[in-house]
Coordinates of C-alpha atoms in Angstrom, one line a residue:
X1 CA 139.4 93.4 96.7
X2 CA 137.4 92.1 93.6
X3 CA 133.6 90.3 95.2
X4 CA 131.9 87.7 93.2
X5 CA 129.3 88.2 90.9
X6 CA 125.9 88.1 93.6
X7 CA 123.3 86.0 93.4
X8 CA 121.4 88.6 95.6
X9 CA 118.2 90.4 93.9
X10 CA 118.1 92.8 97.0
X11 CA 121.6 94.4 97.5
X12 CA 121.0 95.7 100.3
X13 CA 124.0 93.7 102.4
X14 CA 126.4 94.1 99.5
X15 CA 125.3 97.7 99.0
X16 CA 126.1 97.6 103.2
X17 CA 129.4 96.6 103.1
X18 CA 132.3 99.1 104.0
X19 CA 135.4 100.2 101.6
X20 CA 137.3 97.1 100.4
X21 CA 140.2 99.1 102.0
X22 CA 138.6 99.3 105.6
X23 CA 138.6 95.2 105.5
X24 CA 140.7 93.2 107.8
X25 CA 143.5 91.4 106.0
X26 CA 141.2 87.8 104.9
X27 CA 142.8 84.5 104.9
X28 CA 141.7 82.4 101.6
X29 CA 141.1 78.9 102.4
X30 CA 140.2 78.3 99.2
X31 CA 136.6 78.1 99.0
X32 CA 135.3 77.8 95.4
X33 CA 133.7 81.0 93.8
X34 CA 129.7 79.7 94.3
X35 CA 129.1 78.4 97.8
X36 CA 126.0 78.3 100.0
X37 CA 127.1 77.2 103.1
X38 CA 123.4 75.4 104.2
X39 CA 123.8 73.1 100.9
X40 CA 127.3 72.1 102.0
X41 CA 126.4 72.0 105.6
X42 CA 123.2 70.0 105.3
X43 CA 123.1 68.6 101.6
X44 CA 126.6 67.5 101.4
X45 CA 127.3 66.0 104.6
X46 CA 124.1 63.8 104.1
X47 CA 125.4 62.7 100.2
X48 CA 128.7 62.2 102.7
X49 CA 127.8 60.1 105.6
X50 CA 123.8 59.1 104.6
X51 CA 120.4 60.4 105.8
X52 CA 119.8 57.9 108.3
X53 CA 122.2 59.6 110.7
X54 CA 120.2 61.4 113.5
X55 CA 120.7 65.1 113.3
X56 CA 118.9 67.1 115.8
X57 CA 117.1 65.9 118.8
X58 CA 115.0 67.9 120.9
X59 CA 113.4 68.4 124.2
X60 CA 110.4 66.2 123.7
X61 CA 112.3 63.8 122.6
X62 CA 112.0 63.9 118.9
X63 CA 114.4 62.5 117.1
X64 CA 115.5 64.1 113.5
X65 CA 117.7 62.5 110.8
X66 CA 119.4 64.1 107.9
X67 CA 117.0 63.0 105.8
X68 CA 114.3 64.1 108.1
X69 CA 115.8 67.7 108.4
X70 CA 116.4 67.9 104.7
X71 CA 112.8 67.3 103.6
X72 CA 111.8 70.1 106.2
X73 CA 114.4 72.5 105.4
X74 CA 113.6 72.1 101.9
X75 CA 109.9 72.9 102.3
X76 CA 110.2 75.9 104.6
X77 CA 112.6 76.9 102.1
X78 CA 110.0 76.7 99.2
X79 CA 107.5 78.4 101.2
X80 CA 110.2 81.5 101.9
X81 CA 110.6 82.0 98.3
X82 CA 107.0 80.8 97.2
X83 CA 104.1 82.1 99.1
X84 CA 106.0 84.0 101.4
X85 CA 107.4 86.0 98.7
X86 CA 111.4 86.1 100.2
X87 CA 113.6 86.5 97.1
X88 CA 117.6 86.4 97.4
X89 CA 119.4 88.7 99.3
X90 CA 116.3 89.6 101.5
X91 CA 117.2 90.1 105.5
X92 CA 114.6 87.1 107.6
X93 CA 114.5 87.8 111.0
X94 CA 114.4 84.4 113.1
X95 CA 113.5 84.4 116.8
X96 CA 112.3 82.1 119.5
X97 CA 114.2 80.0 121.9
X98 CA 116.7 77.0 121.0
X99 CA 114.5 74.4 119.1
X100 CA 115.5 72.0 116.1
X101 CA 112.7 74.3 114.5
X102 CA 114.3 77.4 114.8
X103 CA 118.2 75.6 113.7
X104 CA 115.8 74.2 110.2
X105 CA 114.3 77.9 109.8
X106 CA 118.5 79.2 109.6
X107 CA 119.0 76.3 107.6
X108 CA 116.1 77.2 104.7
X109 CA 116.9 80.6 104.8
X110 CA 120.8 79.9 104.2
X111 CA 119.5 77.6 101.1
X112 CA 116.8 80.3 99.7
X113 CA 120.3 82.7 99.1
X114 CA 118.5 85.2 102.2
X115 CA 120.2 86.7 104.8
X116 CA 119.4 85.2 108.6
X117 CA 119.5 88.0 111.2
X118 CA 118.8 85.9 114.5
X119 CA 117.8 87.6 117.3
X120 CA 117.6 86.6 121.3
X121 CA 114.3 85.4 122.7
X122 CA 114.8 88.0 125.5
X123 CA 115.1 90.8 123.4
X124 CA 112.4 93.6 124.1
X125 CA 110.6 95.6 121.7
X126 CA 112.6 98.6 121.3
X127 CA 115.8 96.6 120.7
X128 CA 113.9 94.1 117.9
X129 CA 112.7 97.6 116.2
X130 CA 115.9 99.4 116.3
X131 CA 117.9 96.0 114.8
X132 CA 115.0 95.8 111.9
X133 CA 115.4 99.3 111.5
X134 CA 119.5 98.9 110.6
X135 CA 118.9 95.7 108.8
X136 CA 115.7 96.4 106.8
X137 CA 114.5 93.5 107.4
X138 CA 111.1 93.1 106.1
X139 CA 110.3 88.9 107.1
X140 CA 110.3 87.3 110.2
X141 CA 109.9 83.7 111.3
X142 CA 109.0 83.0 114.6
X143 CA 108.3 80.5 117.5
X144 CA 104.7 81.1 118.9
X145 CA 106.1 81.3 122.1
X146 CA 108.2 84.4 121.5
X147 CA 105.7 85.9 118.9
X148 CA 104.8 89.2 121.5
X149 CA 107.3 91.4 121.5
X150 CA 108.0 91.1 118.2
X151 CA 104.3 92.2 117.6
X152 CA 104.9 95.5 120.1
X153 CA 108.1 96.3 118.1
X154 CA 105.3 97.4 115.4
X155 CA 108.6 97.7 113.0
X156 CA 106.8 99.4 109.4
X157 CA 105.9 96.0 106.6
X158 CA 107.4 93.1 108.8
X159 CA 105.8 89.8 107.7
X160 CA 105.5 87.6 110.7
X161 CA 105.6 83.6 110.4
X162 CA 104.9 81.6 113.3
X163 CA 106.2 78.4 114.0
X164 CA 104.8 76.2 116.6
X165 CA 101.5 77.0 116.9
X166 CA 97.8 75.9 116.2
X167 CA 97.0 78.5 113.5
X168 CA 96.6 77.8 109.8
X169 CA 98.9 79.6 108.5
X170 CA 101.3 78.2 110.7
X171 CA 104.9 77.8 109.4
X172 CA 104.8 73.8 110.5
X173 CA 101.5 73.7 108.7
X174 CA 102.2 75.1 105.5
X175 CA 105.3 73.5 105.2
X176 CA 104.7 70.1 105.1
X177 CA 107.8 67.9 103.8
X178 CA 106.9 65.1 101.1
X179 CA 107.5 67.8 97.8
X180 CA 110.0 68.3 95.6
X181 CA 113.2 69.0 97.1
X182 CA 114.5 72.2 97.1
X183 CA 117.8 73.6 95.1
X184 CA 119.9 76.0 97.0
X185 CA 120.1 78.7 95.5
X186 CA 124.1 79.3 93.8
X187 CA 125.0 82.4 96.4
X188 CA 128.5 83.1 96.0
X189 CA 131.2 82.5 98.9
X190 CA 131.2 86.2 99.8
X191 CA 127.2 86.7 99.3
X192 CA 126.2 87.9 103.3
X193 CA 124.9 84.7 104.9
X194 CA 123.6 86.7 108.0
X195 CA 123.7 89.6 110.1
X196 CA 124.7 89.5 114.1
X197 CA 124.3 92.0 115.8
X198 CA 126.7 93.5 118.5
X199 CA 126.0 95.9 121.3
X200 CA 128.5 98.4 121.3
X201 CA 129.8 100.4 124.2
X202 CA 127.3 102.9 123.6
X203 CA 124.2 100.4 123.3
X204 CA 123.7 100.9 119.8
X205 CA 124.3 97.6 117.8
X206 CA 126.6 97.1 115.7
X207 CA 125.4 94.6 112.3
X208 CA 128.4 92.2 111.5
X209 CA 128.3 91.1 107.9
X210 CA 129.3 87.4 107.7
X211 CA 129.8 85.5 104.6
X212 CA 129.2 82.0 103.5
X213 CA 132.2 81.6 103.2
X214 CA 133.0 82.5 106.8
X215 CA 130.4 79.8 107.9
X216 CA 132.1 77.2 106.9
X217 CA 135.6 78.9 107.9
X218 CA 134.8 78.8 111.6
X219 CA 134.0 75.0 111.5
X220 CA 137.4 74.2 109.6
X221 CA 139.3 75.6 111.5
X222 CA 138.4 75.8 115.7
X223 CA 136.6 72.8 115.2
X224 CA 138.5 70.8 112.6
X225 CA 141.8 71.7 113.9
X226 CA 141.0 72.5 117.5
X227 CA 138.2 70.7 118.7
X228 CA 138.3 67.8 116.4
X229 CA 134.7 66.6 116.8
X230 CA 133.6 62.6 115.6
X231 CA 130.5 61.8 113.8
X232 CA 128.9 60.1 116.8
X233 CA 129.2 62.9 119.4
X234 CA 126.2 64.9 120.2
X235 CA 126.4 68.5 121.0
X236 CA 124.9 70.2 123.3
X237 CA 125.0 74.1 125.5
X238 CA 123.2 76.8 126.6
X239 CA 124.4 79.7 124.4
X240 CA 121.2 80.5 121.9
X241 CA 121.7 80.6 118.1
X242 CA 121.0 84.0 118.7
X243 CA 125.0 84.2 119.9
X244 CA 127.3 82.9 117.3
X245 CA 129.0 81.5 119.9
X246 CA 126.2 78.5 119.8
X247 CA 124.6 79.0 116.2
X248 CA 128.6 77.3 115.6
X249 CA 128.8 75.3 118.4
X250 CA 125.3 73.7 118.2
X251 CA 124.6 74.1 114.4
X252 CA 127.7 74.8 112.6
X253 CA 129.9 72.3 114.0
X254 CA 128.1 69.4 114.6
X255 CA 126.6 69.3 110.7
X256 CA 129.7 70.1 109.2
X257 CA 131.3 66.9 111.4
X258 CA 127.9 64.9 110.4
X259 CA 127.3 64.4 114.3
X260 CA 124.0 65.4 116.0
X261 CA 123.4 68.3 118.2
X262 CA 120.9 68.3 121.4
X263 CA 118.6 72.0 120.8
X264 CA 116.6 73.2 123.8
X265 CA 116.3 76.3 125.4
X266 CA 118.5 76.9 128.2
X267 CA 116.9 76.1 131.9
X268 CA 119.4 76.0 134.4
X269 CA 122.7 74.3 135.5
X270 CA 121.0 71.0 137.1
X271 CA 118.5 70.7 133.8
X272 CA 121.5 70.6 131.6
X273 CA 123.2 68.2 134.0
X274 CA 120.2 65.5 133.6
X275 CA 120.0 66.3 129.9
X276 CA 123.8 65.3 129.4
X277 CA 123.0 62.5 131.8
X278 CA 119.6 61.2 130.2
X279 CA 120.4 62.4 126.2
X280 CA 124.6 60.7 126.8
X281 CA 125.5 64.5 125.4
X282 CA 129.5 64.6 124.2
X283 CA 130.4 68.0 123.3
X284 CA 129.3 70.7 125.7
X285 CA 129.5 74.9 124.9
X286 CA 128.7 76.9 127.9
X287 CA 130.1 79.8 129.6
X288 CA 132.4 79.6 133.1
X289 CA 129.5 80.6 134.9
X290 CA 127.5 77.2 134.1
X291 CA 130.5 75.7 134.9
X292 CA 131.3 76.8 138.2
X293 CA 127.2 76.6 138.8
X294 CA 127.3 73.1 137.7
X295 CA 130.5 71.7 140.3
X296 CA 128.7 71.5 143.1
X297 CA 125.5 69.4 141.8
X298 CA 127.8 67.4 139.9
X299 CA 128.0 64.0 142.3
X300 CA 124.1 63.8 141.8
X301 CA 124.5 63.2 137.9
X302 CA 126.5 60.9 135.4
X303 CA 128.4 62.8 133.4
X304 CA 130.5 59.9 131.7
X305 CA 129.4 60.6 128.3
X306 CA 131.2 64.1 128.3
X307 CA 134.3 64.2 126.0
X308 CA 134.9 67.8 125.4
X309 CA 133.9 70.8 127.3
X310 CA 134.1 74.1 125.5
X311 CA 134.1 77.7 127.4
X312 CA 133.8 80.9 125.6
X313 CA 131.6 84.5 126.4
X314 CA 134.0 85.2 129.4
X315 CA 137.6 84.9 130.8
X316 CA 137.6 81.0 132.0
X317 CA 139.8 81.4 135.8
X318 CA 142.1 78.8 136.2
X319 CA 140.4 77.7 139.7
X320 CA 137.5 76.8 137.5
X321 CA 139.4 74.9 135.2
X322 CA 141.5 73.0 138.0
X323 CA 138.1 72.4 140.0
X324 CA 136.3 70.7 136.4
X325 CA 139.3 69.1 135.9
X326 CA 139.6 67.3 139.5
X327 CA 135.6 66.6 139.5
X328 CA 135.6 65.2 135.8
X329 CA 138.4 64.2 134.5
X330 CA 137.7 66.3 131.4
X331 CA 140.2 69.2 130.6
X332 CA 137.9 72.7 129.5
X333 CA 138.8 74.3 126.1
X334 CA 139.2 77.9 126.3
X335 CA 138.5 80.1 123.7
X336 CA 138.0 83.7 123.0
X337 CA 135.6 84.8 120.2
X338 CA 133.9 87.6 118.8
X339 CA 131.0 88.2 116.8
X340 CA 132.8 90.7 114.6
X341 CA 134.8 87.6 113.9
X342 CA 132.2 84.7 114.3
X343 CA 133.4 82.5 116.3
X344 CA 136.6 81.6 118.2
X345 CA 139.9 82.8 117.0
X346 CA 142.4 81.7 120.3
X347 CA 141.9 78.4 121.9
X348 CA 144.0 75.0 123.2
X349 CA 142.4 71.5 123.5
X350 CA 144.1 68.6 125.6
X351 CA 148.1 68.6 126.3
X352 CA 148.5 71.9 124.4
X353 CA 146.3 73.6 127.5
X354 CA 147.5 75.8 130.3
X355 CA 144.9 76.7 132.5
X356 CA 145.0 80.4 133.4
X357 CA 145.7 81.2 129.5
X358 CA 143.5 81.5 126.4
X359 CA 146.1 79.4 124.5
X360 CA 147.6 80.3 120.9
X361 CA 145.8 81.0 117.7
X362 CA 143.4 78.6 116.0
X363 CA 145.1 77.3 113.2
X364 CA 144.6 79.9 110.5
X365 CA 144.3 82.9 112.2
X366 CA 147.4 85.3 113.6
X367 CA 147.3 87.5 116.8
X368 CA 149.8 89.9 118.7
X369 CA 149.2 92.0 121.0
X370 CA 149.8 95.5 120.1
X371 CA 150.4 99.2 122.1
X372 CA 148.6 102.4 120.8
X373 CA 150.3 103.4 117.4
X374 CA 149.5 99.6 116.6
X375 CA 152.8 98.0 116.5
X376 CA 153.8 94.4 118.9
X377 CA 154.7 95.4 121.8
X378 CA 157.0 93.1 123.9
X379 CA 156.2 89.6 125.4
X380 CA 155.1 89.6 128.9
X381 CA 153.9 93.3 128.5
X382 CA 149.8 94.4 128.3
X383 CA 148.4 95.4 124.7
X384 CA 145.6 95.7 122.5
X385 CA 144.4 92.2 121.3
X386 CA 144.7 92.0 117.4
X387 CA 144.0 89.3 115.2
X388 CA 143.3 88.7 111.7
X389 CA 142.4 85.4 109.4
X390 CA 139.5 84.0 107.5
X391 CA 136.9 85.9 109.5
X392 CA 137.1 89.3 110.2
X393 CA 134.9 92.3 110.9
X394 CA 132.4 94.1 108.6
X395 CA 130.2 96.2 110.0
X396 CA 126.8 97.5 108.1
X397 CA 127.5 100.3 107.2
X398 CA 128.7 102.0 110.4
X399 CA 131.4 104.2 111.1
X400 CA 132.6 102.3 113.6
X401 CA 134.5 99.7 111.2
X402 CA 137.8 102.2 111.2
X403 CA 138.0 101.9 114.8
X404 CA 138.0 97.9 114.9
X405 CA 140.2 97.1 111.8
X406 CA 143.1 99.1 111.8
X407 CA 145.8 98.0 109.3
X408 CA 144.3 95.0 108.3
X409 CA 144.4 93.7 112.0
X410 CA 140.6 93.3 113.9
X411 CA 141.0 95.2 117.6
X412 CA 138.8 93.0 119.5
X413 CA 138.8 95.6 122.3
X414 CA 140.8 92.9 124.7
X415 CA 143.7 93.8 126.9
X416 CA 146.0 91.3 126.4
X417 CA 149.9 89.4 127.0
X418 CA 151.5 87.3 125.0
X419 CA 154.1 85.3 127.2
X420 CA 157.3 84.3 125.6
X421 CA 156.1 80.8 124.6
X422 CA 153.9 82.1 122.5
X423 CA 150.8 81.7 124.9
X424 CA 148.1 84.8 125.1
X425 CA 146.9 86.1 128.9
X426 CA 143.5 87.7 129.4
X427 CA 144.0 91.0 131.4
X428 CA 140.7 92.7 131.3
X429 CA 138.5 94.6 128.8
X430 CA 139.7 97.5 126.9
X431 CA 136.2 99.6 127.2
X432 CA 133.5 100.2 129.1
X433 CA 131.5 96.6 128.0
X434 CA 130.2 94.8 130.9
X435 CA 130.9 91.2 130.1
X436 CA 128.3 89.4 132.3
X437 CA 128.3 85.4 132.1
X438 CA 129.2 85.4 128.6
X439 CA 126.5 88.4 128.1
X440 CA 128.2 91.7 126.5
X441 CA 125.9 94.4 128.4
X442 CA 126.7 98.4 127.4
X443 CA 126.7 100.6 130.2
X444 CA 125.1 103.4 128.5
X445 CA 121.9 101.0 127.4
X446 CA 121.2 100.0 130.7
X447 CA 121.7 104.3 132.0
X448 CA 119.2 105.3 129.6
X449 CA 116.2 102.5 130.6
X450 CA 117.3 103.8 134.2
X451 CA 117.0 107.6 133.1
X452 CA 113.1 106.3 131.8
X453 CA 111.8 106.3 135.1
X454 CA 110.0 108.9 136.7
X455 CA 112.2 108.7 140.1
X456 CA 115.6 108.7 138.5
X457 CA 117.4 111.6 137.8
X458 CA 121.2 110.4 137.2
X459 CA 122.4 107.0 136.5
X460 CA 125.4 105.6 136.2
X461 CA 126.3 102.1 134.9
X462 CA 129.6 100.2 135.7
X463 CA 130.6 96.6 136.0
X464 CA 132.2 94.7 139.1
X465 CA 134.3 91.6 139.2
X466 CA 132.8 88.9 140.5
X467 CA 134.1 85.1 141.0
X468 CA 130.7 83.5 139.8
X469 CA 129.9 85.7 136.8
X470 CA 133.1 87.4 135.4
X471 CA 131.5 90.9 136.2
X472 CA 127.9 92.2 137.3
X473 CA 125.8 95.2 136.5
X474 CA 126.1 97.5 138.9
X475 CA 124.0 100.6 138.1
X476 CA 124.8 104.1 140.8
X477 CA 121.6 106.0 141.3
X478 CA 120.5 109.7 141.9
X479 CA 117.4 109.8 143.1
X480 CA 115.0 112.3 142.3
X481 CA 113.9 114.7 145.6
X482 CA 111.7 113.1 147.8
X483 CA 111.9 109.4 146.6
X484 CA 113.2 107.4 149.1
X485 CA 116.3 104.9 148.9
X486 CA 115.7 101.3 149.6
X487 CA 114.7 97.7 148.3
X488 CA 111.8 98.7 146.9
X489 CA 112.5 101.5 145.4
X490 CA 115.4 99.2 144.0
X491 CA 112.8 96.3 143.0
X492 CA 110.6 99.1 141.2
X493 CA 113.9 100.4 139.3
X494 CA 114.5 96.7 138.6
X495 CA 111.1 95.5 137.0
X496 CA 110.9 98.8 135.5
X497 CA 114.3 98.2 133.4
X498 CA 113.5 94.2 132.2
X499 CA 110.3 96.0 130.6
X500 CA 112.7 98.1 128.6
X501 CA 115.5 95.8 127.5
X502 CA 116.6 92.4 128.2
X503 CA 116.8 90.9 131.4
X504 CA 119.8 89.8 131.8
X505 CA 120.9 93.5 131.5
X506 CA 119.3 94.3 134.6
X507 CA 121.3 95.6 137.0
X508 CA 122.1 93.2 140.2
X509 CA 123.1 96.1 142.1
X510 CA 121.8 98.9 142.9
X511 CA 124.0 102.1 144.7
X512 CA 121.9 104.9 145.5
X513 CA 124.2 108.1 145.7
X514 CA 123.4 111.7 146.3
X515 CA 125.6 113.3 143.5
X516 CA 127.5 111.6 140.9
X517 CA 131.4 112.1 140.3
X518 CA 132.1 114.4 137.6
X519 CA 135.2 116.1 136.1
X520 CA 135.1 119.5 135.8
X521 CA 133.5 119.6 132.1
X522 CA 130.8 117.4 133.5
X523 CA 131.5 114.1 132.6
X524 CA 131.0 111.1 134.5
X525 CA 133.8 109.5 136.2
X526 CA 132.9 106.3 136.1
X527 CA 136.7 104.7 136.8
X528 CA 136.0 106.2 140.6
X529 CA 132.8 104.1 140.4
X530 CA 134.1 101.2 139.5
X531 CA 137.7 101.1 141.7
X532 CA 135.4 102.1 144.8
X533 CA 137.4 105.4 145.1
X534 CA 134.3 106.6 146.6
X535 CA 133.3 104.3 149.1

């Protein structure tokens, strides 16, 4: 497989990339050989549809239009690869929570031919150093707001830009729309757009290479051909653009469809409730958990301007979709996703729906379900999830590529049937990943914070279904001698962990144990944990 000539100055990505031969088979859709994906997303949809169109809106009620996001884009973007010194190719770092601020920053970087690597607000130090570490990133723009940990992470010659904030320097400050506007740089299609990062089962992330190319892929094809968005709808959700799951859903899609998109950060089922009540939000991405969180507040709210409803992160159960469905009116669109693959590969939208099912392959993309030595195994039977199309995985350079792309098929690492209509079942996940209200948590991450504390001498970490939250973290203890068992040994534990990595990895559950079960080479069995074998 033959790449384009680069417009990258620092390689670094390309240089990243596995072995043509360890791809996933790529679907052309025939992009053209030179492609920046924030020109066509922001530059050519206002030349398309005009700049007086409101684009963003944000919590305080600000209102942006194309034009209005252009001008800003454009000057960020001049002060990346003016005084900020960011040449092409170069990895920025954006953090902070979900603001039209942060969704401009992505934009500028997209158009100064650097590579975005956005991160979660609620990272923690040691998890923002290790990502730089992987990605070399040496630039960082970020909200004042989530500015601290960033600082701990003390990563080696990162350059840190607020946004947000009262100081000179100040990335609002210093760039000030009103100049020239800014020309994208010519990036070709398969120049790396940005870096997500991936937990994988072991904690340590995995860097997904994405193309621009692939940017625009995911919006023409689940949301051209699936979701089918209009130019007056106004997105909206509480995945951050941190997930790929909502940098598509509430950046992606909506400028590629010239609609608007609603950017705040995330605070709660009955906050977004009055924001799609008070801000007449259309689209909405969220999780099942939000859903099921938001039924029961539901008759307090008007909800009328709702047209589609989008769940993705975790297995949507079929009670959830029959309860929105009764309360709303409005049928959910299921999808599964992966950030190895950007965004969502297997989905349904109105008749073609059966709750209690995925649904069939976007447009574009193929799946089957496969046994061990790869090959389809028979409808109606459980298999390894595979899927290839115009997205697929790249990993920087990590051995781990061979494992997920086998025969030019991406393993998503899903147990899944296929039922004889064609129609793809969830089962369960294949490994150890905790999948948490749409979070992917590792086991072995949340172990190791554990195994930092003074009072812990084993841990181990395991999920366990549960109807509100697809699984929770449940995390069995050993106890060092002479530490007693109880809630507040379990609070310390707890406030000990968030210090150490993300909060939302924190375990919810707590089982102290006196020994943990082991084979007889010493390994944990953790399948006796998790089936309750030894309760």
């Amino acid at each position: 497989m033959e790449l384009r000539s680069s417009a990258h100055t620092d390689t670094f990505t390309r240089d990243g990339l596995p072995p043509p031969e360890q791809w996933p088979h790529l679907t052309d859709l025939g992009y053209p050989d030179r492609l920046n994906c924030g020109a066509e997303l922001l530059d050519a949809t206002l030349a398309r549809m005009g700049a007086d169109r409101p684009a963003f809106l944000g919590a305080g009620g600000e209102v942006w239009t194309y034009g209005e996001l252009r001008a800003r884009v454009d000057a960020i973007a001049h002060t990346l690869s003016g005084p900020l010194g960011v040449v092409p190719g170069n990895r920025v770092l954006l953090r902070g929570p979900t603001s039209p601020w942060l969704a401009a920053c992505w934009l500028a970087v997209m158009k100064a031919g650097a590579v975005a690597v956005t991160v979660l607000a609620a990272h923690r130090p040691g998890e923002l150093a290790t990502i730089c570490r992987l990605a070399r990133v040496g630039h960082a723009l970020c909200d004042v707001r989530s500015v601290g940990d960033l600082a701990l992470a003390g990563v080696p010659g990162l350059r840190i830009t607020t946004f947000g904030g009262d100081a000179p320097d100040d990335l609002v400050r210093c760039a000030r729309p009103g100049g020239a506007p800014y020309e994208a740089v010519p990036t070709a299609s398969d120049d790396v757009a940005l870096i997500a990062f991936t937990s994988g089962t072991t904690g340590r992330p995995k860097g997904c290479l994405h193309f621009h190319r692939d940017v625009l892929a995911i919006a023409d094809t689940f949301s051209a051909r699936v979701l089918r968005p209009r130019p007056d709808d106004v997105f909206a959700g509480s995945p951050p653009l941190g997930f790929t799951f909502g940098l598509g859903g509430l950046v992606v899609f909506p400028l590629r469809a010239g609609a608007s998109a609603y950017l705040a950060e995330w605070g709660g089922p009955e906050r977004l409730l009055g924001d799609i009540a008070a801000r007449r939000l259309s689209v909405l991405f969220t999780a099942p958990t939000a859903y099921r969180a938001m039924l029961p507040k539901l008759a307090g709210y008007d909800v009328s301007s709702l047209r589609r409803c989008v769940s993705a992160g975790e297995n949507l159960p079929a009670a959830t979709w029959r309860a929105w469905y009764e309360a709303t009116g409005l049928r959910i669109i299921n999808g599964i996703g992966a950030t190895e693959l950007l965004h969502i590969f297997l989905s349904a939208a109105d008749d073609a729906i059966r709750p209690g099912t995925t649904g069939l392959p976007v447009p574009g993309y193929e799946a089957r379900v496969v046994g061990p030595d790869g090959r389809p195994v028979p409808d109606g039977e459980p298999g390894l999830l595979a899927v290839r199309g115009p997205t697929g995985c790249r990993y920087l350079a990590d051995p781990r590529q061979t494992a997920y792309v086998r025969d030019g098929w991406n393993l998503t690492g899903d147990t899944y049937i296929r039922e004889r209509d064609g129609y793809f079942r969830y089962v369960a996940r294949a490994d150890d990943m905790i999948v948490s209200a749409g979070y992917n948590i590792a086991g072995p991450e949340v172990e190791d914070a554990l195994l930092r504390h003074p009072d812990v001498a084993e841990a181990a970490v395991v999920g366990r279904p549960d109807e509100e939250r697809g699984e929770v973290v449940v995390a069995h203890v050993v106890l060092r001698d002479g530490v007693p068992p109880g809630e507040e040994t379990a609070a310390a534990l707890r406030a000990f962990v968030k210090t150490r990595i993300a909060p939302y990895k924190c375990p919810r559950e707590l089982v102290f144990r006196d020994a943990l079960p082991r084979t007889p080479t010493g390994k944990i069995q953790r399948f006796r944990l998790r089936d309750g074998a030894l309760e």
